[in-house]
Amino acid sequence: MTSRRRATAKQCCERLALSLLLLMVYIFPPVSVALHNLTAGGCAIIRPPRDGGIRYRGLTQEQIRSVQILPLDYEIEYICRGSRVIVGPKVRKCLPNGTWTDLSLRSRCLLQCPHVWASLENGQVELWPPGPPVEGTLLQYSCLPGFSLGGRNVSQCTKLGKWDSPKPVCHYDRNYPGKKKLYIGALFPMSGGWPGGQACRPSAQMALDLVNNRTDILPDYELELIYYDSKCDPGEATRLLYDLLYTEPIKIVLMPGCSSVSTLVAEAARMWNLIVVPPRRSRTGSVSPTLPLPHPLPATLHNPTRVQLFQKWKWTKIATIQQTTEVFTSTLDDLEQRVKEAGIEISVRQSFLTDPAVAVKNLKRQDARIIVGLFYETEARKVFCEVFKEKLFGKKYVWFLIGWYADNWFKIKDPSINCTVENMTEAVEGHVTTEIVMLNPETVRGASNLTSQEFLVQLMSRLGGKNPEETGGFQEAPLAYDAVWALALALNKTVGPLRARGRRLEDFNYNNRDITAEIYRALNTSSFEGVSGHVVFDAQGSRMAWTLIEQLQGGSYKKIGYYDSTKGNLSWFGNDKWIGPGPPADQTVVIEEFRFLSQKLFVSVSVFAGLGILLGVLCLTFNIYNSNIRYIQNSQPYLNNMTAVGCMLALAAVFPLGIDGLHVRRSQFPVVCQFRLWLLGLGFSLAYGSMFTKIWWVHTVFTKKDEKKDKRKQHLEPWKLYATVGVLLGIDILSLMIWQIVDPLHITIEKFTREAPKGDLDVLIQPLLEHCSSEKMNTWLGVVYGYKGLLLLLGIFLAYETKSVSTEKINDHRAVGMAIYNVSVLCMITAPVTMILSSQQDASFAFASLAIVFSVYITLVVLFAPKMRRLITRGEWQSEQQETMKTGSSTNNNDEEKSRQLERENKELQKIIQEKEERVSELRNQLSERQALRLYQSDGKISLNNCHTSHLQLLYK
């Protein structure tokens, strides 16, 4: 009984606790969810807003239906249907306590109202609550001074996504007694990598204050500066530029203060029809800025000075290395265009993003000498550390840098490089910098009625005594000051032309191109004296200014000149110093040096050739003098004379073979080429052609069949031999004439690999070699070598075939065959070898000329030495002369006729003897027949036989 009561009491407590828990869940849903999630270790799925949904990341629809608890740190995202937008937290995250982030803030999907109502020309609009214009947003309108509001000053966005009243308009109030405001939007880098706005913004504001107090400049207007801190960061500048353009009031001009945002501002200027100070016209004709870090002037201003220096030092080839940022890319494009117009070539163009090692190596590999470097100061230290490693400095090189670096930039310790201060100091020595003159060195009162020194005093007062060296943009402040004055004077100049057309400056909006064009025209034609110097713009809209030229000499910068781009004048101090004897060459000086034949070799071979010619004269004289000797006559002396003359012509060709540019002018060299060709061609034709003719006719006459041999022996006519030589000579003359008429020889120059000179000279030697050549040289040589080669092979064959022939008609054909062997072998070896060695003048000449000399010597010795030896040893020439003296007649002129007469007599005698022999043979046959009859005849018959025998004996006698 007691236990039953205890169980009942326990059940009642449990039911009561459950009832309380359900009540808490019903009354306090978040608490119930948290309790549930604490027990489950996550967050429960919550309901989406009305007209919206939830995007569960990483989960499918099936998983979402089955899952009730989401894990810790899980994120959900609200999405809206149609054109609605989320107002409130868009993303929630599961917290460790089991709740979602920002549960106290409601997320709703609301309709948007048109954004047009959120801006007002010549007025201001306040939104409440701040944010996008959605259901319930309230707009409060007000007009700028000088304008009156037309329409309701309040408008609210309804649940239908529409404004409950029309958009008001700010009308120009002609009766407004005060000044109308013109607004200038600016992005000054007050902080960040280069806080140039610290001095440039006060300088610009000082100029605006002076302009607004002047009664002769924009008397009806007041200029107001609206600026933001861009931190010199493109991302931050994008957001701030959006605020400048999409919020009231309308800005008539933009002033970027940092190069890293210049591209962004340029694009905004093009799209929003705005003027950028200082302006620069792009290639498309639209107005766009090109502003380098850190100056409010384009970096292209340095390029005219660089080109002027290139021309001064007579450089026609330069190299560039740049950091891949927009400002340096546009600067390099401008430089490339300017140097092209000046006839200067950018031979090497390298770029890098963070590590310049590869780019510097490429400069070294491509022999860059005059190098323009475009990079920031931190990258400059990296570059010159690599320059030191690659030895890309010294008397052969000169670097051009932008002069805005600190004077001791190369001595600053940088953990990103591994070069010492001594290394850096050695690498940067002698480089040249160009820097825009940012403070007028002369005491001149310009448009602002301030001298440059008075400007500095007032600027220091505005800075509150800050240290100029610690104030960003202090050096560039005069440029910002003059930029505002240029804008004010340009706006003042446009008032009259606009009024004549019924327009006003206050009518400007982002769609009015006429007012923009008028302002740009006035700004581009501005010319006045400022605190930074004479302010004038070129045809492209870029500021033209004086440029200071400095050179690092002994670790410190020295002024070496000024360049006035407005007048194109270069003021030179003449104190530039170079590591070498003067400015380095823009490229390695290449000295062309012709390779000439060794004179010792030429003289030596010429001596041998001269002796060979004397030997040929001796052999020719011997042959002519002893032409009446029968032994000489039987060797066809006229052919031997041709051989001697051909050998002398071939030896004479050795001299033009060795003549080159050392002996004759280049204009005369083709004549030398012609002499080479003709002397070799005619010499070969005469010498080898006469020997070939002998072998040819010996083979033709004395190697035929036996039954025709006797007849062939009688038909060796001398004129046929001469005709054969004439045909061979004529073929050569005709082919050479055709060659020289169709494709004459001329001089060609062969270039070899450049060589380093002896000694420490900044030059390279370009070896050159002169050749005799024609347009189709290989074709002609192929024809000539093919024809001559066939003759040589045929000559070798004929000499071999006739080696065993013995004849008195041509008694020296064996010696001719031996000469043909030697000439053929030497020619077949020499021709291809000389073609291979054509680029080696000494080896080619030695091989060709010595082959000619040896061929001639062998030919002359083989043909004429045996004849001389026989006549001297046997004395035949003496007996022939004595016989001639006794008869009193000379056989010199009648030798051939006597020979022919003897041959005719020999033929007649041989014919008579042959007839006699035939008759005797016939009688002997008859006698043998009669002796056979004696066996049957009587004595009377015997006596008759005796009678016949006596008769035959009588006939035989």
mmCIF file of N, CA and C in Angstrom, residues 283-319:
data_model
loop_
_atom_site.group_PDB
_atom_site.id
_atom_site.type_symbol
_atom_site.label_atom_id
_atom_site.label_comp_id
_atom_site.label_asym_id
_atom_site.label_seq_id
_atom_site.Cartn_x
_atom_site.Cartn_y
_atom_site.Cartn_z
ATOM 1 N N ARG A 283 44.289 57.511 -75.740
ATOM 2 C CA ARG A 283 44.321 57.332 -77.192
ATOM 3 C C ARG A 283 42.935 57.375 -77.816
ATOM 4 N N THR A 284 41.943 57.040 -77.038
ATOM 5 C CA THR A 284 40.580 57.052 -77.578
ATOM 6 C C THR A 284 39.977 58.437 -77.573
ATOM 7 N N GLY A 285 40.678 59.415 -76.978
ATOM 8 C CA GLY A 285 40.169 60.758 -76.957
ATOM 9 C C GLY A 285 39.442 61.110 -75.683
ATOM 10 N N SER A 286 39.135 60.160 -74.861
ATOM 11 C CA SER A 286 38.469 60.448 -73.605
ATOM 12 C C SER A 286 39.467 60.972 -72.595
ATOM 13 N N VAL A 287 38.945 61.636 -71.569
ATOM 14 C CA VAL A 287 39.807 62.210 -70.547
ATOM 15 C C VAL A 287 40.094 61.151 -69.492
ATOM 16 N N SER A 288 41.359 60.937 -69.210
ATOM 17 C CA SER A 288 41.711 59.937 -68.203
ATOM 18 C C SER A 288 43.018 60.321 -67.559
ATOM 19 N N PRO A 289 43.235 59.895 -66.328
ATOM 20 C CA PRO A 289 44.454 60.285 -65.622
ATOM 21 C C PRO A 289 45.547 59.248 -65.769
ATOM 22 N N THR A 290 46.750 59.707 -65.614
ATOM 23 C CA THR A 290 47.889 58.802 -65.474
ATOM 24 C C THR A 290 48.761 59.375 -64.376
ATOM 25 N N LEU A 291 48.553 58.975 -63.158
ATOM 26 C CA LEU A 291 49.222 59.573 -62.017
ATOM 27 C C LEU A 291 50.126 58.569 -61.342
ATOM 28 N N PRO A 292 51.432 58.833 -61.246
ATOM 29 C CA PRO A 292 52.349 57.882 -60.635
ATOM 30 C C PRO A 292 52.413 58.051 -59.137
ATOM 31 N N LEU A 293 52.788 57.005 -58.481
ATOM 32 C CA LEU A 293 53.103 57.085 -57.061
ATOM 33 C C LEU A 293 54.527 57.631 -56.945
ATOM 34 N N PRO A 294 54.750 58.672 -56.129
ATOM 35 C CA PRO A 294 53.768 59.309 -55.273
ATOM 36 C C PRO A 294 53.298 60.654 -55.798
ATOM 37 N N HIS A 295 53.693 61.052 -57.007
ATOM 38 C CA HIS A 295 53.415 62.406 -57.442
ATOM 39 C C HIS A 295 52.017 62.545 -58.018
ATOM 40 N N PRO A 296 51.401 63.724 -57.854
ATOM 41 C CA PRO A 296 50.168 64.017 -58.569
ATOM 42 C C PRO A 296 50.463 64.480 -59.973
ATOM 43 N N LEU A 297 51.547 63.994 -60.573
ATOM 44 C CA LEU A 297 51.897 64.273 -61.959
ATOM 45 C C LEU A 297 52.142 62.943 -62.653
ATOM 46 N N PRO A 298 51.880 62.851 -63.948
ATOM 47 C CA PRO A 298 52.106 61.585 -64.640
ATOM 48 C C PRO A 298 53.582 61.232 -64.706
ATOM 49 N N ALA A 299 53.890 59.948 -64.561
ATOM 50 C CA ALA A 299 55.273 59.488 -64.653
ATOM 51 C C ALA A 299 55.816 59.625 -66.060
ATOM 52 N N THR A 300 54.922 59.819 -67.005
ATOM 53 C CA THR A 300 55.382 60.019 -68.380
ATOM 54 C C THR A 300 56.143 61.318 -68.550
ATOM 55 N N LEU A 301 56.061 62.220 -67.570
ATOM 56 C CA LEU A 301 56.813 63.473 -67.658
ATOM 57 C C LEU A 301 58.313 63.231 -67.673
ATOM 58 N N HIS A 302 58.755 62.099 -67.144
ATOM 59 C CA HIS A 302 60.185 61.793 -67.138
ATOM 60 C C HIS A 302 60.670 61.372 -68.523
ATOM 61 N N ASN A 303 59.783 60.900 -69.362
ATOM 62 C CA ASN A 303 60.201 60.305 -70.637
ATOM 63 C C ASN A 303 60.836 61.304 -71.593
ATOM 64 N N PRO A 304 60.303 62.556 -71.758
ATOM 65 C CA PRO A 304 61.007 63.499 -72.650
ATOM 66 C C PRO A 304 62.441 63.763 -72.217
ATOM 67 N N THR A 305 62.670 63.819 -70.910
ATOM 68 C CA THR A 305 64.033 64.042 -70.424
ATOM 69 C C THR A 305 64.913 62.849 -70.743
ATOM 70 N N ARG A 306 64.375 61.653 -70.548
ATOM 71 C CA ARG A 306 65.165 60.453 -70.860
ATOM 72 C C ARG A 306 65.542 60.436 -72.337
ATOM 73 N N VAL A 307 64.577 60.723 -73.198
ATOM 74 C CA VAL A 307 64.856 60.717 -74.642
ATOM 75 C C VAL A 307 65.919 61.751 -74.977
ATOM 76 N N GLN A 308 65.835 62.929 -74.329
ATOM 77 C CA GLN A 308 66.826 63.971 -74.569
ATOM 78 C C GLN A 308 68.228 63.510 -74.166
ATOM 79 N N LEU A 309 68.325 62.792 -73.047
ATOM 80 C CA LEU A 309 69.624 62.284 -72.613
ATOM 81 C C LEU A 309 70.128 61.185 -73.529
ATOM 82 N N PHE A 310 69.225 60.327 -74.006
ATOM 83 C CA PHE A 310 69.634 59.283 -74.948
ATOM 84 C C PHE A 310 70.257 59.914 -76.190
ATOM 85 N N GLN A 311 69.627 60.963 -76.676
ATOM 86 C CA GLN A 311 70.147 61.621 -77.874
ATOM 87 C C GLN A 311 71.449 62.357 -77.590
ATOM 88 N N LYS A 312 71.561 62.940 -76.383
ATOM 89 C CA LYS A 312 72.787 63.652 -76.041
ATOM 90 C C LYS A 312 73.983 62.712 -76.042
ATOM 91 N N TRP A 313 73.794 61.522 -75.483
ATOM 92 C CA TRP A 313 74.887 60.568 -75.392
ATOM 93 C C TRP A 313 74.907 59.598 -76.581
ATOM 94 N N LYS A 314 74.107 59.891 -77.591
ATOM 95 C CA LYS A 314 74.137 59.162 -78.870
ATOM 96 C C LYS A 314 73.861 57.674 -78.686
ATOM 97 N N TRP A 315 72.821 57.388 -77.920
ATOM 98 C CA TRP A 315 72.396 56.012 -77.727
ATOM 99 C C TRP A 315 71.200 55.738 -78.613
ATOM 100 N N THR A 316 71.220 54.641 -79.305
ATOM 101 C CA THR A 316 70.113 54.261 -80.193
ATOM 102 C C THR A 316 69.453 52.954 -79.788
ATOM 103 N N LYS A 317 69.942 52.356 -78.719
ATOM 104 C CA LYS A 317 69.373 51.081 -78.257
ATOM 105 C C LYS A 317 69.365 51.084 -76.736
ATOM 106 N N ILE A 318 68.183 50.847 -76.146
ATOM 107 C CA ILE A 318 68.054 50.839 -74.701
ATOM 108 C C ILE A 318 67.312 49.586 -74.269
ATOM 109 N N ALA A 319 67.297 49.350 -72.964
ATOM 110 C CA ALA A 319 66.567 48.220 -72.380
ATOM 111 C C ALA A 319 65.742 48.751 -71.218
#
